[in-house]
Coordinates of C-alpha atoms in Angstrom, one line a residue:
Chain A
X1 CA 8.0 -21.1 -8.9
X2 CA 8.8 -20.6 -12.5
X3 CA 6.6 -22.5 -14.9
X4 CA 8.5 -24.4 -17.7
X5 CA 5.6 -26.3 -19.2
X6 CA 1.8 -26.6 -19.3
X7 CA 2.0 -29.6 -17.0
X8 CA 3.9 -27.5 -14.4
X9 CA 1.0 -25.1 -14.6
X10 CA -1.6 -27.8 -14.2
X11 CA 0.0 -28.8 -10.9
X12 CA -1.4 -25.6 -9.3
X13 CA -5.0 -25.5 -8.2
X14 CA -7.5 -23.4 -6.2
X15 CA -7.8 -19.8 -5.1
X16 CA -6.5 -19.0 -1.7
X17 CA -7.5 -16.1 0.6
X18 CA -5.1 -15.3 3.4
X19 CA -7.3 -14.2 6.2
X20 CA -6.8 -11.1 8.3
X21 CA -7.5 -11.8 11.9
X22 CA -7.2 -9.1 14.6
X23 CA -7.7 -9.9 18.2
X24 CA -9.3 -13.2 17.3
X25 CA -11.8 -11.5 14.9
X26 CA -11.8 -12.2 11.1
X27 CA -11.7 -8.8 9.4
X28 CA -14.2 -7.8 6.7
X29 CA -11.5 -7.6 4.0
X30 CA -11.3 -11.4 4.3
X31 CA -15.0 -11.8 3.5
X32 CA -14.6 -9.3 0.6
X33 CA -11.7 -11.4 -0.8
X34 CA -13.7 -14.6 -0.4
X35 CA -16.4 -12.9 -2.5
X36 CA -13.8 -11.9 -5.1
X37 CA -12.3 -15.4 -5.1
X38 CA -15.5 -17.2 -6.0
X39 CA -15.9 -16.2 -9.7
X40 CA -12.2 -16.9 -10.2
X41 CA -12.5 -20.4 -8.8
X42 CA -15.6 -21.0 -10.8
X43 CA -13.9 -19.9 -14.0
X44 CA -11.0 -22.3 -13.2
X45 CA -13.2 -25.1 -12.0
X46 CA -11.5 -25.1 -8.7
X47 CA -12.1 -24.3 -5.0
X48 CA -11.8 -21.3 -2.7
X49 CA -9.6 -21.9 0.3
X50 CA -9.1 -19.6 3.2
X51 CA -5.8 -19.7 5.2
X52 CA -6.0 -18.6 8.8
X53 CA -2.7 -18.0 10.7
X54 CA -2.4 -16.9 14.3
X55 CA -2.9 -17.8 17.9
X56 CA -6.4 -18.7 19.0
X57 CA -7.8 -18.4 15.5
X58 CA -9.2 -21.9 15.1
X59 CA -12.6 -21.1 16.4
X60 CA -13.3 -18.5 13.7
X61 CA -12.4 -20.8 10.9
X62 CA -15.7 -22.7 10.2
X63 CA -17.6 -19.4 9.9
X64 CA -15.5 -18.6 6.7
X65 CA -17.6 -21.2 4.9
X66 CA -20.6 -18.8 5.0
X67 CA -18.6 -16.4 2.8
X68 CA -17.6 -19.0 0.3
X69 CA -14.6 -20.9 1.6
X70 CA -14.7 -24.6 0.5
X71 CA -11.8 -25.4 2.8
X72 CA -10.0 -23.6 5.6
X73 CA -6.4 -24.2 6.4
X74 CA -5.7 -23.4 10.0
X75 CA -2.3 -22.9 11.6
X76 CA -3.1 -22.1 15.2
X77 CA 0.0 -21.7 17.2
X78 CA 0.9 -19.6 20.3
X79 CA 4.1 -18.6 18.6
X80 CA 2.1 -16.7 16.0
X81 CA 0.5 -14.5 18.6
X82 CA 2.3 -11.2 17.7
X83 CA 2.6 -10.3 14.0
X84 CA 6.0 -11.8 13.2
X85 CA 5.9 -11.5 9.4
X86 CA 9.1 -13.5 8.9
X87 CA 7.6 -16.5 10.6
X88 CA 4.2 -16.2 9.0
X89 CA 5.9 -15.9 5.6
X90 CA 7.7 -19.2 6.2
X91 CA 4.5 -20.8 7.3
X92 CA 2.7 -19.6 4.2
X93 CA 5.5 -20.8 1.9
X94 CA 5.4 -24.2 3.5
X95 CA 1.7 -24.4 2.8
X96 CA 2.1 -23.1 -0.7
X97 CA 4.8 -25.8 -1.4
X98 CA 2.5 -28.5 -0.1
X99 CA -0.8 -27.5 -1.6
X100 CA 0.2 -25.5 -4.7
X101 CA -2.5 -22.9 -5.0
X102 CA -2.9 -21.3 -8.4
X103 CA -3.9 -17.9 -7.0
X104 CA -3.3 -16.3 -3.6
X105 CA -5.2 -13.2 -2.5
X106 CA -4.5 -11.1 0.6
X107 CA -5.8 -7.8 2.0
X108 CA -3.6 -4.8 1.2
X109 CA -3.5 -3.9 4.9
X110 CA -0.4 -2.9 6.8
X111 CA 0.0 -6.5 7.8
X112 CA -0.8 -8.0 4.3
X113 CA 1.6 -5.6 2.6
X114 CA 4.4 -6.6 5.0
X115 CA 3.8 -10.4 4.8
X116 CA 2.9 -11.1 1.1
X117 CA 5.8 -9.4 -0.6
X118 CA 8.1 -11.5 1.5
X119 CA 6.2 -14.7 0.6
X120 CA 6.2 -13.7 -3.1
X121 CA 10.0 -13.3 -3.2
X122 CA 10.5 -16.6 -1.3
X123 CA 8.1 -18.5 -3.6
X124 CA 9.5 -16.9 -6.8
X125 CA 5.9 -15.8 -7.5
X126 CA 4.5 -12.7 -9.2
X127 CA 2.7 -10.2 -7.0
X128 CA 0.5 -7.3 -7.9
X129 CA -0.4 -4.7 -5.3
X130 CA -3.8 -3.0 -4.7
X131 CA -5.8 -4.7 -7.4
X132 CA -9.1 -3.1 -8.1
X133 CA -10.3 -5.8 -10.5
X134 CA -9.5 -9.5 -10.9
X135 CA -10.5 -11.8 -13.7
X136 CA -9.5 -14.9 -15.6
X137 CA -8.3 -14.7 -19.2
X138 CA -10.7 -17.1 -21.0
X139 CA -7.9 -18.0 -23.5
X140 CA -5.3 -19.4 -21.2
X141 CA -6.7 -19.3 -17.7
X142 CA -4.2 -16.7 -16.4
X143 CA -5.2 -14.2 -13.7
X144 CA -5.7 -10.7 -15.1
X145 CA -5.0 -8.2 -12.4
X146 CA -6.0 -4.5 -12.8
X147 CA -4.5 -1.8 -10.6
X148 CA -4.0 1.9 -10.7
X149 CA -0.4 2.7 -11.8
X150 CA 1.8 5.7 -12.2
X151 CA 0.1 7.6 -9.5
X152 CA -3.2 6.3 -10.6
X153 CA -3.3 8.2 -13.9
X154 CA -3.7 4.9 -15.7
X155 CA -5.1 1.5 -14.9
X156 CA -2.6 -1.2 -15.8
X157 CA -3.6 -4.8 -16.4
X158 CA -0.9 -7.2 -15.2
X159 CA -0.5 -10.9 -15.8
X160 CA 1.9 -13.5 -14.6
X161 CA 1.9 -16.3 -17.0
X162 CA 5.2 -18.0 -16.3
X163 CA 5.1 -18.3 -12.5
X164 CA 2.8 -19.8 -9.9
X165 CA 1.1 -19.0 -7.7
X166 CA -0.3 -15.7 -9.0
X167 CA -0.5 -13.4 -6.0
X168 CA -2.5 -10.2 -5.5
X169 CA -3.3 -7.8 -2.8
X170 CA -6.6 -5.9 -2.7
X171 CA -7.4 -3.0 -0.5
X172 CA -10.2 -3.2 2.1
X173 CA -13.6 -2.1 0.8
X174 CA -12.7 -2.3 -2.9
X175 CA -14.6 -5.6 -3.3
X176 CA -18.0 -6.2 -1.9
X177 CA -18.5 -9.0 0.6
X178 CA -21.1 -11.6 -0.3
X179 CA -24.2 -12.1 1.8
X180 CA -23.2 -14.9 4.2
X181 CA -24.9 -18.3 3.8
X182 CA -24.9 -19.9 7.2
X183 CA -25.8 -23.3 5.7
X184 CA -22.5 -23.7 3.9
X185 CA -19.8 -25.9 5.4
X186 CA -16.1 -26.1 4.7
X187 CA -13.4 -28.7 5.3
X188 CA -11.1 -27.7 8.1
X189 CA -7.4 -28.6 7.5
X190 CA -5.3 -28.2 10.6
X191 CA -1.6 -27.7 9.8
X192 CA 1.3 -27.7 12.2
X193 CA 4.1 -26.0 10.2
X194 CA 5.4 -23.3 12.5
X195 CA 9.2 -23.3 12.3
X196 CA 10.9 -24.4 15.5
X197 CA 13.0 -21.3 15.7
X198 CA 10.0 -19.0 15.5
X199 CA 10.6 -17.5 18.9
X200 CA 14.2 -16.5 18.1
X201 CA 13.1 -14.0 15.5
X202 CA 11.6 -10.6 15.9
X203 CA 9.9 -10.1 19.2
X204 CA 6.6 -8.3 19.4
X205 CA 6.7 -6.8 22.9
X206 CA 3.5 -4.7 23.1
X207 CA 0.4 -4.1 21.1
X208 CA -1.7 -0.9 21.3
X209 CA -5.2 -0.7 20.0
X210 CA -6.2 2.8 19.2
X211 CA -10.0 3.3 19.1
X212 CA -9.5 6.6 17.3
X213 CA -7.3 5.2 14.6
X214 CA -8.2 5.0 10.9
X215 CA -10.9 2.3 11.4
X216 CA -13.1 5.1 12.6
X217 CA -12.8 6.7 9.3
X218 CA -13.5 3.5 7.4
X219 CA -16.6 2.7 9.5
X220 CA -18.2 6.1 9.4
X221 CA -21.4 6.3 7.5
X222 CA -20.6 9.9 6.4
X223 CA -17.2 11.3 5.7
X224 CA -16.6 15.0 5.4
X225 CA -13.3 15.4 3.6
X226 CA -11.2 18.4 2.8
X227 CA -8.4 19.2 0.3
X228 CA -5.9 21.9 -0.4
X229 CA -8.8 24.4 -0.9
X230 CA -9.5 24.3 2.9
X231 CA -6.5 26.6 3.2
X232 CA -5.3 25.5 6.6
X233 CA -6.0 23.8 10.0
X234 CA -8.9 26.3 10.6
X235 CA -10.6 25.0 7.5
X236 CA -10.5 21.5 8.9
X237 CA -12.0 22.8 12.2
X238 CA -15.0 23.9 10.1
X239 CA -15.2 20.4 8.5
X240 CA -15.0 18.8 12.0
X241 CA -18.1 20.9 13.0
X242 CA -20.0 19.6 10.0
X243 CA -18.9 16.0 10.6
X244 CA -20.0 16.3 14.2
X245 CA -23.4 17.6 13.1
X246 CA -24.0 14.6 10.8
X247 CA -22.4 12.0 13.0
X248 CA -19.6 11.5 10.5
X249 CA -15.8 11.4 10.4
X250 CA -13.3 13.8 8.8
X251 CA -11.1 12.8 5.9
X252 CA -8.5 14.6 3.9
X253 CA -6.6 14.6 0.7
X254 CA -2.9 13.9 0.6
X255 CA -2.2 17.6 -0.2
X256 CA -3.9 18.6 3.1
X257 CA -2.1 15.9 5.1
X258 CA 1.3 16.8 3.5
X259 CA 0.7 20.4 4.4
X260 CA 0.3 19.3 8.0
X261 CA -3.2 20.5 8.5
X262 CA -4.5 17.2 9.7
X263 CA -2.8 13.9 10.7
X264 CA -2.0 11.2 8.3
X265 CA -4.6 8.8 9.8
X266 CA -7.3 10.9 8.2
X267 CA -5.8 10.6 4.7
X268 CA -8.2 9.1 2.1
X269 CA -6.8 7.7 -1.1
X270 CA -4.2 5.4 -2.6
X271 CA -1.6 6.1 0.1
X272 CA -4.1 6.6 2.8
X273 CA -7.3 4.8 3.6
X274 CA -9.8 3.4 1.1
X275 CA -13.3 4.2 2.2
X276 CA -16.7 3.0 1.0
X277 CA -19.1 5.1 2.9
X278 CA -22.8 6.0 2.5
X279 CA -22.0 9.7 1.8
X280 CA -18.7 11.2 0.9
X281 CA -18.6 15.0 1.1
X282 CA -15.5 16.3 -0.8
X283 CA -14.8 19.9 0.2
X284 CA -12.5 21.7 -2.1
X285 CA -10.8 18.5 -3.2
X286 CA -9.8 18.8 -6.9
X287 CA -9.9 15.0 -7.3
X288 CA -6.5 13.7 -8.1
X289 CA -6.9 10.1 -9.3
X290 CA -5.0 8.8 -6.2
X291 CA -7.7 10.3 -4.1
X292 CA -10.6 9.2 -6.3
X293 CA -9.5 5.5 -6.1
X294 CA -9.8 5.7 -2.3
X295 CA -13.4 6.9 -2.2
X296 CA -15.1 6.4 -5.6
X297 CA -17.1 3.3 -4.5
X298 CA -19.0 5.4 -1.9
X299 CA -22.7 5.2 -2.3
X300 CA -23.3 9.0 -2.7
X301 CA -20.6 11.5 -3.6
X302 CA -21.2 15.2 -2.9
X303 CA -18.6 17.7 -4.0
X304 CA -18.3 21.3 -3.0
X305 CA -16.0 23.6 -4.9
X306 CA -15.8 27.0 -6.5
X307 CA -14.5 25.5 -9.7
X308 CA -17.2 23.4 -11.4
X309 CA -14.7 21.7 -13.7
X310 CA -12.5 19.7 -11.4
X311 CA -12.4 15.9 -11.7
X312 CA -14.1 15.6 -8.3
X313 CA -17.0 17.9 -9.4
X314 CA -17.4 16.0 -12.6
X315 CA -17.5 12.6 -10.8
X316 CA -19.8 13.7 -8.0
X317 CA -23.5 12.7 -7.8
X318 CA -24.2 16.1 -6.4
X319 CA -21.9 19.0 -7.3
X320 CA -22.3 22.2 -5.3
X321 CA -20.7 25.1 -7.1
X322 CA -19.7 27.6 -4.4
X323 CA -17.1 28.7 -1.8
X324 CA -16.7 26.0 0.8
X325 CA -16.3 28.7 3.4
X326 CA -19.9 29.8 2.7
X327 CA -21.6 26.5 1.8
X328 CA -20.3 24.5 4.7
X329 CA -21.4 27.0 7.4
X330 CA -24.8 27.2 5.6
X331 CA -25.0 23.4 5.8
X332 CA -24.2 23.4 9.5
X333 CA -26.9 26.0 9.9
X334 CA -29.5 24.1 7.9
X335 CA -28.9 20.6 9.4
X336 CA -31.0 20.3 12.6
X337 CA -28.9 19.4 15.6
X338 CA -29.0 15.6 16.2
Chain B
X1 CA 26.4 1.4 12.3
X2 CA 26.5 0.9 8.6
X3 CA 23.1 2.0 7.1
X4 CA 22.0 1.7 3.5
X5 CA 19.0 3.8 2.5
X6 CA 17.2 2.6 -0.6
X7 CA 15.7 5.5 -2.5
X8 CA 13.9 6.0 -5.8
X9 CA 13.6 8.9 -8.2
X10 CA 10.0 9.3 -9.2
X11 CA 8.0 11.6 -11.5
X12 CA 6.2 14.3 -9.6
X13 CA 2.8 12.7 -9.9
X14 CA 0.9 15.8 -10.4
X15 CA 2.8 16.3 -13.6
X16 CA 2.2 12.7 -14.9
X17 CA 0.5 12.8 -18.3
X18 CA -0.6 10.0 -20.7
X19 CA 0.2 10.2 -24.4
X20 CA -3.3 9.9 -26.1
X21 CA -1.8 8.0 -29.0
X22 CA 0.4 5.4 -27.2
X23 CA -1.5 5.4 -23.9
X24 CA 1.9 5.4 -22.2
X25 CA 3.1 7.7 -19.5
X26 CA 5.0 10.7 -20.9
X27 CA 8.3 10.7 -19.0
X28 CA 10.1 13.2 -21.2
X29 CA 10.2 16.7 -19.7
X30 CA 8.5 15.5 -16.5
X31 CA 10.0 16.7 -13.3
X32 CA 11.7 14.0 -11.3
X33 CA 11.9 14.2 -7.6
X34 CA 13.2 12.1 -4.7
X35 CA 10.3 9.9 -3.6
X36 CA 8.8 11.8 -0.6
X37 CA 8.6 8.8 1.7
X38 CA 12.4 8.2 1.2
X39 CA 13.2 11.6 2.7
X40 CA 12.1 10.2 6.1
X41 CA 14.3 7.1 5.6
X42 CA 17.3 9.3 4.9
X43 CA 16.6 11.5 7.9
X44 CA 16.3 8.5 10.3
X45 CA 19.6 7.1 9.0
X46 CA 21.4 10.3 9.6
X47 CA 19.9 10.6 13.1
X48 CA 21.1 7.0 13.9
X49 CA 24.6 7.8 12.6
X50 CA 24.7 10.9 14.8
X51 CA 24.2 8.6 17.8
X52 CA 26.2 5.5 16.9
X53 CA 28.7 6.7 14.3
X54 CA 29.2 4.8 11.1
X55 CA 28.2 5.4 7.6
X56 CA 25.0 6.2 5.6
X57 CA 25.0 5.1 2.0
X58 CA 22.1 6.0 -0.4
X59 CA 21.4 3.3 -3.0
X60 CA 19.2 3.4 -6.0
X61 CA 18.5 1.6 -9.2
X62 CA 17.4 3.6 -12.2
X63 CA 18.5 5.7 -15.1
X64 CA 21.7 7.7 -14.9
X65 CA 19.8 10.9 -14.0
X66 CA 18.8 9.2 -10.8
X67 CA 22.2 10.3 -9.5
X68 CA 20.5 13.6 -8.8
X69 CA 18.3 12.0 -6.3
X70 CA 21.3 10.4 -4.6
X71 CA 23.0 13.8 -4.4
X72 CA 19.9 15.1 -2.8
X73 CA 20.4 12.5 -0.1
X74 CA 24.0 13.5 0.3
X75 CA 22.9 17.1 0.7
X76 CA 20.9 16.2 3.8
X77 CA 23.7 14.0 5.4
X78 CA 24.2 10.7 3.5
X79 CA 28.0 10.0 3.2
X80 CA 27.9 8.6 -0.3
X81 CA 25.6 7.3 -3.0
X82 CA 25.6 4.2 -5.2
X83 CA 23.7 4.1 -8.5
X84 CA 22.7 0.9 -10.1
X85 CA 22.1 1.6 -13.8
X86 CA 22.2 -0.7 -16.7
X87 CA 20.1 -1.6 -19.7
X88 CA 19.9 -5.2 -18.4
X89 CA 17.7 -4.1 -15.4
X90 CA 15.1 -2.2 -17.5
X91 CA 11.7 -3.7 -17.0
X92 CA 12.4 -5.2 -13.6
X93 CA 9.3 -5.7 -11.5
X94 CA 9.4 -5.6 -7.7
X95 CA 10.7 -9.1 -7.5
X96 CA 13.7 -8.4 -9.7
X97 CA 14.2 -4.9 -8.3
X98 CA 14.4 -6.1 -4.7
X99 CA 16.8 -8.9 -5.9
X100 CA 19.2 -6.4 -7.5
X101 CA 19.1 -4.1 -4.5
X102 CA 19.7 -7.0 -2.1
X103 CA 22.8 -8.0 -4.2
X104 CA 24.0 -4.4 -4.1
X105 CA 23.6 -4.3 -0.3
X106 CA 25.7 -7.5 0.0
X107 CA 28.3 -6.0 -2.3
X108 CA 28.5 -2.9 -0.1
X109 CA 29.2 -5.3 2.7
X110 CA 28.9 -5.2 6.5
X111 CA 25.5 -3.5 6.4
X112 CA 23.6 -3.5 9.7
X113 CA 20.4 -1.8 8.7
X114 CA 18.5 -1.0 5.5
X115 CA 16.0 1.8 5.5
X116 CA 13.3 2.4 2.8
X117 CA 10.3 4.7 2.5
X118 CA 7.1 2.7 3.0
X119 CA 6.5 2.9 -0.8
X120 CA 7.3 4.9 -3.9
X121 CA 4.6 7.3 -5.0
X122 CA 4.7 6.1 -8.7
X123 CA 4.4 2.4 -8.2
X124 CA 2.7 2.6 -4.8
X125 CA 3.3 -1.1 -4.2
X126 CA 5.3 -1.1 -0.9
X127 CA 6.7 -4.4 -2.1
X128 CA 10.4 -3.6 -2.5
X129 CA 11.3 -3.1 1.2
X130 CA 10.0 -6.5 2.4
X131 CA 11.3 -8.0 -0.9
X132 CA 14.8 -6.9 -0.1
X133 CA 14.5 -8.4 3.4
X134 CA 13.2 -11.7 1.9
X135 CA 16.1 -11.9 -0.6
X136 CA 18.6 -11.3 2.2
X137 CA 16.8 -13.5 4.7
X138 CA 16.9 -10.6 7.2
X139 CA 14.3 -9.4 9.7
X140 CA 11.9 -6.7 8.7
X141 CA 9.7 -4.1 10.2
X142 CA 7.3 -2.2 7.9
X143 CA 5.3 1.0 8.4
X144 CA 7.7 2.1 11.2
X145 CA 6.4 5.3 12.8
X146 CA 8.9 5.6 15.6
X147 CA 12.3 4.2 16.7
X148 CA 11.7 3.9 20.5
X149 CA 15.2 2.7 21.4
X150 CA 18.4 1.8 19.5
X151 CA 21.5 0.0 20.4
X152 CA 24.5 -1.1 18.3
X153 CA 22.9 -4.5 17.8
X154 CA 19.3 -3.7 17.2
X155 CA 16.2 -1.4 17.4
X156 CA 13.0 -1.2 19.3
X157 CA 10.4 0.2 16.8
X158 CA 6.7 1.0 16.6
X159 CA 4.9 -0.4 13.6
X160 CA 1.8 1.5 12.5
X161 CA -1.4 -0.6 11.9
X162 CA -4.9 0.2 10.9
X163 CA -6.1 -0.5 14.5
X164 CA -3.2 1.1 16.4
X165 CA 0.4 0.1 16.6
X166 CA 2.7 -2.5 18.0
X167 CA 6.2 -2.4 19.5
X168 CA 8.8 -4.9 18.4
X169 CA 12.5 -5.6 18.9
X170 CA 14.5 -6.2 15.7
X171 CA 18.0 -7.5 15.8
X172 CA 20.5 -6.4 13.0
X173 CA 20.8 -7.0 10.2
X174 CA 17.3 -5.8 9.4
X175 CA 15.3 -3.9 6.9
X176 CA 12.9 -1.1 7.9
X177 CA 10.3 0.7 5.9
X178 CA 9.2 4.1 7.4
X179 CA 6.1 6.3 7.3
X180 CA 6.0 10.0 7.5
X181 CA 5.2 10.2 11.2
X182 CA 8.7 9.0 12.1
X183 CA 10.6 12.4 11.9
X184 CA 10.8 15.7 10.3
X185 CA 13.4 15.7 7.5
X186 CA 16.0 18.4 7.6
X187 CA 16.6 21.1 5.0
X188 CA 20.0 20.8 3.2
X189 CA 22.7 23.1 4.6
X190 CA 25.1 25.1 2.4
X191 CA 27.8 22.6 3.4
X192 CA 25.5 19.7 2.5
X193 CA 24.8 21.2 -0.9
X194 CA 28.5 21.6 -1.5
X195 CA 29.2 18.0 -0.5
X196 CA 26.5 16.9 -2.9
X197 CA 27.9 18.9 -5.7
X198 CA 31.4 17.5 -5.2
X199 CA 30.2 13.9 -4.7
X200 CA 31.0 11.4 -7.3
X201 CA 28.4 8.7 -7.8
X202 CA 29.8 5.4 -8.8
X203 CA 27.6 3.5 -11.3
X204 CA 27.4 -0.2 -10.7
X205 CA 26.1 -2.8 -13.1
X206 CA 24.4 -6.1 -12.2
X207 CA 27.1 -8.2 -13.7
X208 CA 29.8 -6.5 -11.5
X209 CA 28.1 -7.6 -8.3
X210 CA 27.2 -11.1 -9.3
X211 CA 23.5 -10.7 -10.1
X212 CA 22.2 -13.8 -11.9
X213 CA 21.1 -12.6 -15.4
X214 CA 18.0 -14.7 -15.4
X215 CA 16.7 -13.0 -12.2
X216 CA 16.9 -9.4 -13.4
X217 CA 15.2 -7.2 -15.9
X218 CA 12.1 -8.3 -17.8
X219 CA 13.3 -11.9 -17.9
X220 CA 13.7 -12.0 -14.2
X221 CA 10.3 -10.5 -13.5
X222 CA 7.3 -12.7 -12.9
X223 CA 4.8 -10.0 -13.7
X224 CA 4.1 -8.3 -17.0
X225 CA 2.0 -5.3 -17.8
X226 CA -0.3 -6.4 -20.7
X227 CA -2.2 -3.2 -21.2
X228 CA -2.9 0.2 -19.8
X229 CA -6.0 2.3 -20.1
X230 CA -7.4 5.4 -18.6
X231 CA -9.5 4.9 -15.5
X232 CA -13.3 4.6 -16.3
X233 CA -15.5 7.5 -15.4
X234 CA -18.0 7.0 -12.6
X235 CA -21.4 6.0 -14.1
X236 CA -24.4 8.2 -13.5
X237 CA -25.2 11.9 -13.9
X238 CA -24.2 14.8 -11.8
X239 CA -26.8 17.1 -10.3
X240 CA -25.3 20.6 -10.2
X241 CA -26.4 23.0 -7.5
X242 CA -25.1 26.5 -8.4
X243 CA -27.3 28.9 -6.6
X244 CA -26.4 30.9 -3.5
X245 CA -24.7 29.0 -0.6
X246 CA -27.9 29.1 1.4
X247 CA -30.1 27.8 -1.5
X248 CA -27.6 25.0 -2.3
X249 CA -27.3 24.0 1.4
X250 CA -31.1 23.8 1.6
X251 CA -31.4 21.8 -1.5
X252 CA -28.6 19.4 -0.4
X253 CA -30.1 18.9 3.0
X254 CA -33.5 18.2 1.4
X255 CA -31.9 15.6 -0.9
X256 CA -30.1 13.9 2.0
X257 CA -33.4 13.8 3.9
X258 CA -35.1 12.3 0.8
X259 CA -32.5 9.6 0.8
X260 CA -33.1 9.0 4.5
X261 CA -29.5 9.9 5.3
X262 CA -30.4 12.7 7.6

């Protein structure tokens, strides 16, 4: 809603995290967001609440306390079994109306990015996508949201001083999850706010889980990734051999995916997957900022390129100056078979 | 089937530069293109029209030169374009943008389906599609990778998720956002190019279609950009290996072993 006075603003309290639950399991992004919510709530002298929507989700609610939730709102309803974003948006709006959170955070996943924009429009709230940094302005208590903008060539800081709640999405693996504290406890608030006509809306008829989908990429300890300089599908065959040798997964830049050399599910970067892996090996990737924001929080970055002056080579921890078509085969040769 | 495709003209990102003085994006002289994700939305609309008849209308909000992007849509099969351009909508964020577009869709009238690309490559928010659906109160399906079945009253679509996909039935009127897996956009034909050249693009203004002035432009936008800065460099130093491929490979493997990675 639009804020007309300071007292309007004071009516909004607490930092909410909308949980992502798949097949009954709370996803890591939810823990990461609870970690990001804590300093915001501390700065505002308020609480961190988690909101869990779905069918059969109540059992997982108490465990969210370990990651920092002071309260967990649970809407457990069989009618929320499939991902019906229209219904979930109405449920969230009802909860927002009732409890008036000051800040609402949600994972920038395919589901979060479908649900939250709908909620923001319905709640007349400001929403900032894919934030990489969140902070509180000490002067007026507003949320300061930083995100890559204009293709990631700049970082924009965005505020929303005249509307509440202030809403942000954050990509998975951008924030670090706190170490869980099993001794923490949270208040559990059960809410029964699913609209009665829920089953009349969109019908989810089937759900397919693909073990080979992008999660593989996000979970791999080592990612061997290729860019335009891989020159074609054959170049990616070479990278697949290296990835197989080190027990890793294959990633790609947008340029390589757009060229059709490798499927979109392998794309790393702003419009693909964000990864935070132990070792990221960038092969002939120049390092457009959209790509960098998707992998720069990896522990160790190795770049291989003929050109030593690319942004990727400048950013890497280890920059190998050389032709990928010579260095990668040499690497495959040097690494003992696992 | 009456289909509106919402498109955006975007700067070709590889060309985007920052003015070192003002720290703002230099837009002058930067090549503008049809947002790549929107080309899939246009193609899907044209394919649906081929099966069910009807009309495909390309809609955008932006400066006058965005008419070029609408003509691009006409060259690959859209029947007509509508440009929403006015000083009053400058500075609109995704809330206000999706409001203006939703009002334009209502003004077009009788629309069954709205198609959008999953996101624009400049803002990268993916918020306008679901925002339009919310303003209209219509059903939505995002990240659509395939239309499995279509009838005159609704669609069965596959939505892409990180862990696979789901299949859902969406009744019209509805808003879909599509990903690049959905189709292969066609190349404009000579006839298409001629149609685009001849097409007249009407320019609408928010007041003409009943947009509330307090909900558009900067005033209607809940979010504000307060500052921009270049992204910070990654901390730490770079170890450069520039010997022969064999030497570099050996040194790298030794380093990965030292870190207990291999």
